[in-house]
Amino acid sequence: MSVQHFLTLLDLSPDDARHIVQRAVLLKQTPASAQQLRHKTLGLIFEKASTRTRVAFEVAMAQLGGSSVFLSMADSQLGRGEPIEDSAKVLSRMVDCIAIRTFEHAKLEHFAAHSAVPIINALSDDFHPCQLLADVQTYTEHRGDISGKTVAWIGDGNNMCQSYINAAVVFDFELKIACPPGFEPDGELIHKNRDRASLMQDPKQAVAGSDLVVTDVWASMGQEQEQPHRQDSFANYQVNQELMDQANTDALFMHCLPAHRGEEVSADLLDSQDSIVWDEAENRMHSQKALLEFLCCR
Ligand code: CP
Ligand code: NVA
């Protein structure tokens, strides 16, 4: 049987994706004494910083009766140039699943091609699918099924934006993306999914009629040196109360965090009642529990 990886949301059928979200909602209400992952071990390979993703995976494994091993580049042989295929083969013989946070998405695909255990994308330059499971769970808990709703993405056409495009397909919602010129998501991805996702430049146009408004930092990890010039390009793309007022009256705001208050989101909106970012952050753990169960207990 071929191994089920989770490199993008498209690795899941719509039914499986919905099942994971529903299971996450259920696991959240269940006391943390389940043992589904007893004797299972998750490897965590992180080439970039993380708070939520790492803690969510480690606590999820512990609460489900399993364990985790964290490998940074600084203190593993991967950081000294051991080939990806060799590392994948060796780790596959010791752990039951591996979550990887890296730069090039191709590196994840390379690792997965040589792994006998499921590989989870814990964020690449192109996609952040774990975050989308939590986002859909969070919207569902507050407003019900996201299917048929309209979501506005404001800002950079980055890994989160591209994951929202995939989510629009898998979870069946309409996505309106507003990006400054030169910062659009991958053209082919947009073109392929043009029945679900549309691209524009005006944030107000994207937000009008939307049920959910989402943004992310203007410079992602690895782009820190671009921050000053990006700040100029994105100056009109801040999500604030004035912009939210253009959305539907019961619209919600989400941000994967970490946020830069006063840049992509105003401080008052992030801390307002329309913002569900803290539930969204907590749901990283519940949705990753559901994902681990789905991948490791098949
Ligand atoms: N949202 C998210 O992935 O956060 P971390 O970078 O802290 O893991
Ligand atoms: N787009 C951001 C997301 C962080 C969780 C980044 O890649 O840095």
Coordinates of C-alpha atoms and ligand atoms in Angstrom, one line a residue:
M1 CA 0.0 0.0 0.0
S2 CA 1.4 3.4 -0.9
V3 CA 2.0 5.8 2.0
Q4 CA -0.4 8.6 2.6
H5 CA 1.5 11.9 2.9
F6 CA 0.2 15.4 3.7
L7 CA 2.2 17.8 1.6
T8 CA -0.7 19.9 0.5
L9 CA -4.5 19.8 1.2
L10 CA -4.9 18.2 -2.2
D11 CA -3.4 15.0 -0.7
L12 CA -6.8 14.6 1.0
S13 CA -10.1 13.8 -0.6
P14 CA -12.8 16.3 0.3
D15 CA -14.4 13.6 2.4
D16 CA -11.2 12.8 4.3
A17 CA -10.5 16.6 4.8
R18 CA -14.1 17.0 6.3
H19 CA -13.6 14.0 8.4
I20 CA -10.4 15.3 9.9
V21 CA -12.0 18.7 10.7
Q22 CA -15.1 17.0 12.3
R23 CA -12.8 14.7 14.2
A24 CA -10.8 17.7 15.4
V25 CA -14.0 19.3 16.8
L26 CA -14.8 16.1 18.6
L27 CA -11.2 15.6 20.0
K28 CA -11.3 19.1 21.4
Q29 CA -14.3 18.1 23.5
T30 CA -12.7 14.9 24.7
P31 CA -10.5 14.8 27.8
A32 CA -6.8 14.5 27.0
S33 CA -6.5 10.8 28.1
A34 CA -6.9 9.1 24.8
Q35 CA -4.2 6.6 23.8
Q36 CA -4.7 6.3 20.0
L37 CA -1.0 7.0 19.3
R38 CA 0.4 4.8 22.1
H39 CA 3.9 3.6 21.1
K40 CA 3.9 5.9 18.0
T41 CA 6.7 8.4 17.5
L42 CA 6.6 11.6 15.5
G43 CA 9.9 13.0 14.1
L44 CA 9.9 16.8 13.8
I45 CA 12.5 18.3 11.4
F46 CA 12.4 22.1 11.5
E47 CA 14.6 24.4 9.3
K48 CA 12.6 27.5 10.3
A49 CA 11.4 28.9 13.6
S50 CA 8.0 27.8 15.0
T51 CA 5.9 28.2 18.2
R52 CA 2.4 27.0 17.4
T53 CA 3.2 24.2 14.9
R54 CA 5.9 22.6 17.0
V55 CA 4.1 22.8 20.3
A56 CA 0.9 21.7 18.8
F57 CA 2.6 18.5 17.4
E58 CA 4.5 17.7 20.5
V59 CA 1.6 18.2 22.9
A60 CA -0.8 16.4 20.5
M61 CA 1.5 13.3 20.5
A62 CA 2.0 13.4 24.2
Q63 CA -1.8 13.7 24.9
L64 CA -2.6 10.8 22.5
G65 CA -0.1 8.6 24.3
G66 CA 2.8 8.9 21.8
S67 CA 6.1 10.7 21.8
S68 CA 8.1 13.0 19.5
V69 CA 11.7 13.7 18.6
F70 CA 12.7 17.2 17.5
L71 CA 15.6 17.6 15.1
S72 CA 17.0 21.0 14.2
M73 CA 19.5 21.5 11.4
A74 CA 22.1 22.7 13.9
D75 CA 22.3 19.3 15.7
S76 CA 21.4 16.7 13.2
Q77 CA 23.4 15.2 10.3
L78 CA 20.8 16.8 7.9
G79 CA 22.4 20.1 8.7
R80 CA 25.8 18.7 7.8
G81 CA 24.7 17.6 4.3
E82 CA 23.5 14.0 4.8
P83 CA 21.4 13.3 1.7
I84 CA 17.7 13.7 2.0
E85 CA 17.0 10.2 0.7
D86 CA 19.4 8.6 3.2
S87 CA 17.8 10.6 6.1
A88 CA 14.3 9.6 4.9
K89 CA 15.2 5.9 4.8
V90 CA 16.9 5.9 8.2
L91 CA 14.2 7.9 10.0
S92 CA 11.4 5.8 8.4
R93 CA 12.8 2.8 10.2
M94 CA 12.6 4.4 13.6
V95 CA 9.6 6.8 13.7
D96 CA 6.0 6.4 12.5
C97 CA 5.5 9.8 10.9
I98 CA 7.6 12.9 10.2
A99 CA 6.6 16.6 10.1
I100 CA 9.0 18.8 8.2
R101 CA 9.2 22.7 8.1
T102 CA 11.5 23.8 5.4
F103 CA 12.1 26.3 2.5
E104 CA 11.7 24.6 -0.9
H105 CA 8.5 22.6 -1.3
A106 CA 10.5 20.3 -3.6
K107 CA 12.6 19.2 -0.6
L108 CA 9.5 17.9 1.1
E109 CA 8.5 16.0 -2.1
H110 CA 12.0 14.5 -2.3
F111 CA 11.9 13.4 1.4
A112 CA 8.4 11.9 0.9
A113 CA 9.5 10.0 -2.2
H114 CA 12.0 8.1 -0.1
S115 CA 10.0 7.8 3.1
A116 CA 8.2 4.6 4.2
V117 CA 6.2 6.6 6.8
P118 CA 3.8 9.6 6.3
I119 CA 5.4 13.0 5.7
I120 CA 3.5 16.1 7.0
N121 CA 4.2 19.5 5.6
A122 CA 4.7 21.7 8.7
L123 CA 5.1 24.7 6.3
S124 CA 7.1 25.2 3.1
D125 CA 7.7 28.4 1.1
D126 CA 4.7 27.3 -1.0
F127 CA 2.1 25.8 1.3
H128 CA 1.0 25.6 5.0
P129 CA -1.8 22.9 4.9
C130 CA -1.8 22.2 8.7
Q131 CA -2.9 25.8 9.3
L132 CA -5.8 25.4 6.9
L133 CA -7.2 22.4 8.9
A134 CA -7.2 24.6 12.0
D135 CA -8.7 27.6 10.1
V136 CA -11.6 25.6 8.7
Q137 CA -12.2 24.0 12.1
T138 CA -12.3 27.4 13.7
Y139 CA -14.7 28.9 11.1
T140 CA -16.9 25.8 11.4
E141 CA -17.1 26.1 15.2
H142 CA -18.1 29.8 15.0
R143 CA -20.4 29.9 12.0
G144 CA -21.1 26.3 10.8
D145 CA -20.0 24.7 7.5
I146 CA -17.6 26.9 5.4
S147 CA -18.9 25.3 2.2
G148 CA -20.7 27.9 0.0
K149 CA -19.2 30.8 2.0
T150 CA -17.0 33.6 0.7
V151 CA -13.5 34.2 2.0
A152 CA -11.3 37.2 1.4
W153 CA -7.5 36.9 1.4
I154 CA -5.8 40.3 1.8
G155 CA -2.1 40.8 1.3
D156 CA 0.8 38.6 0.1
G157 CA 0.2 35.7 -2.3
N158 CA 2.3 33.5 -0.1
N159 CA 2.2 30.0 1.3
M160 CA -0.9 30.7 3.3
C161 CA -2.7 32.3 0.4
Q162 CA -1.8 29.3 -1.8
S163 CA -3.1 27.0 0.8
Y164 CA -6.4 29.0 0.9
I165 CA -6.7 28.3 -2.9
N166 CA -6.4 24.6 -2.3
A167 CA -8.8 24.9 0.7
A168 CA -11.4 26.6 -1.5
V169 CA -11.4 23.5 -3.8
V170 CA -11.3 20.9 -1.0
F171 CA -13.9 22.6 1.3
D172 CA -15.9 24.2 -1.5
F173 CA -15.9 27.9 -0.8
E174 CA -15.3 31.0 -2.9
L175 CA -12.0 32.8 -2.4
K176 CA -11.4 36.5 -3.4
I177 CA -7.7 37.4 -3.2
A178 CA -6.5 41.0 -3.1
C179 CA -2.7 41.4 -3.6
P180 CA -0.5 44.3 -4.6
P181 CA 1.0 44.0 -8.1
G182 CA 4.0 41.7 -8.1
F183 CA 3.0 39.8 -5.0
E184 CA 0.3 37.5 -6.5
P185 CA 0.1 33.7 -5.8
D186 CA 1.4 31.3 -8.5
G187 CA -0.4 32.1 -11.8
E188 CA -0.9 28.4 -12.7
L189 CA -2.5 27.6 -9.4
I190 CA -4.9 30.6 -9.8
H191 CA -5.7 29.7 -13.4
K192 CA -6.3 26.0 -12.6
N193 CA -8.7 27.0 -9.8
R194 CA -10.4 30.0 -11.4
D195 CA -13.9 28.6 -10.7
R196 CA -13.1 28.9 -7.0
A197 CA -10.5 31.7 -6.6
S198 CA -10.4 35.1 -8.2
L199 CA -7.6 37.7 -8.1
M200 CA -7.9 41.5 -7.7
Q201 CA -5.9 44.4 -6.4
D202 CA -8.6 46.3 -4.4
P203 CA -8.9 45.0 -0.8
K204 CA -12.4 46.6 -0.5
Q205 CA -13.6 44.6 -3.6
A206 CA -12.3 41.4 -2.1
V207 CA -13.9 42.0 1.3
A208 CA -17.3 43.0 0.0
G209 CA -19.8 40.2 0.6
S210 CA -17.2 38.1 2.5
D211 CA -17.9 35.9 5.5
L212 CA -14.3 35.6 6.6
V213 CA -11.4 37.9 6.1
V214 CA -7.8 36.5 6.4
T215 CA -4.4 38.0 6.2
D216 CA -0.8 37.1 7.0
V217 CA 2.6 38.9 7.4
W218 CA 3.9 41.0 4.5
A219 CA 7.3 39.3 4.6
S220 CA 7.4 35.6 5.4
M221 CA 10.3 33.6 7.0
G222 CA 13.3 33.8 4.6
Q223 CA 12.1 37.2 3.2
E224 CA 13.2 39.3 6.2
Q225 CA 15.5 41.4 4.1
E226 CA 12.6 42.4 1.8
Q227 CA 10.6 43.8 4.8
P228 CA 11.4 47.5 4.1
H229 CA 10.3 47.6 0.5
R230 CA 7.4 45.3 1.1
Q231 CA 6.1 47.7 3.7
D232 CA 5.7 50.3 1.0
S233 CA 4.1 47.9 -1.5
F234 CA 1.6 46.7 1.1
A235 CA 0.8 50.0 2.7
N236 CA -2.9 50.0 1.5
Y237 CA -3.4 46.3 2.4
Q238 CA -3.8 46.6 6.2
V239 CA -6.9 44.8 7.5
N240 CA -8.6 47.1 10.0
Q241 CA -12.1 47.9 11.3
E242 CA -12.8 50.2 8.3
L243 CA -12.0 47.4 5.9
M244 CA -13.9 44.8 8.0
D245 CA -17.0 47.1 7.8
Q246 CA -17.2 46.4 4.1
A247 CA -17.6 42.6 4.8
N248 CA -20.8 40.9 5.7
T249 CA -22.1 41.9 9.2
D250 CA -21.2 38.6 10.8
A251 CA -17.8 38.3 9.1
L252 CA -14.9 37.0 11.1
F253 CA -11.2 37.8 11.0
M254 CA -8.4 35.2 11.1
H255 CA -4.6 35.3 10.9
C256 CA -2.3 32.3 11.3
L257 CA 0.0 34.3 13.6
P258 CA 2.6 35.5 14.5
A259 CA 1.1 38.9 13.6
H260 CA 2.7 42.3 13.2
R261 CA 0.2 44.7 14.9
G262 CA 0.0 47.9 13.0
E263 CA 1.2 46.4 9.7
E264 CA -1.0 43.7 8.0
V265 CA -3.6 44.0 10.8
S266 CA -4.5 46.9 13.1
A267 CA -4.0 46.2 16.8
D268 CA -7.6 46.9 17.6
L269 CA -9.0 44.5 15.0
L270 CA -6.7 41.7 16.1
D271 CA -8.0 42.1 19.7
S272 CA -11.6 42.7 18.7
Q273 CA -14.7 40.5 18.9
D274 CA -14.6 39.9 15.2
S275 CA -11.1 38.2 15.6
I276 CA -11.0 34.5 16.3
V277 CA -7.2 34.2 16.1
W278 CA -6.8 32.7 19.6
D279 CA -9.3 29.9 18.9
E280 CA -7.5 29.5 15.5
A281 CA -4.1 29.1 17.3
E282 CA -5.5 26.6 19.8
N283 CA -7.1 24.6 17.0
R284 CA -3.7 23.8 15.6
M285 CA -3.4 21.2 18.3
H286 CA -6.8 19.7 17.9
S287 CA -6.6 19.5 14.1
Q288 CA -3.1 18.1 14.2
K289 CA -4.3 15.4 16.6
A290 CA -7.0 14.5 14.1
L291 CA -4.4 14.6 11.2
L292 CA -1.9 12.3 13.1
E293 CA -4.7 9.9 14.0
F294 CA -5.8 9.8 10.3
L295 CA -2.2 9.3 9.0
C296 CA -0.8 6.9 11.7
C297 CA -3.8 4.7 12.5
R298 CA -4.8 3.5 9.1
Ligands
CP1 N1 1.0 29.7 12.4 C1 2.1 29.0 12.6 O1 2.5 28.1 11.8 O2 2.8 29.4 13.7 P1 4.3 29.0 14.0 O3 5.2 29.6 13.0 O4 4.5 29.6 15.4 O5 4.4 27.5 14.0
NVA2 N1 3.7 33.1 5.7 C1 4.3 33.0 7.0 C2 3.5 32.0 7.8 C3 4.0 31.8 9.2 C4 3.2 30.8 10.0 C5 5.7 32.5 6.8 O1 5.9 31.6 6.0 O2 6.6 33.0 7.5

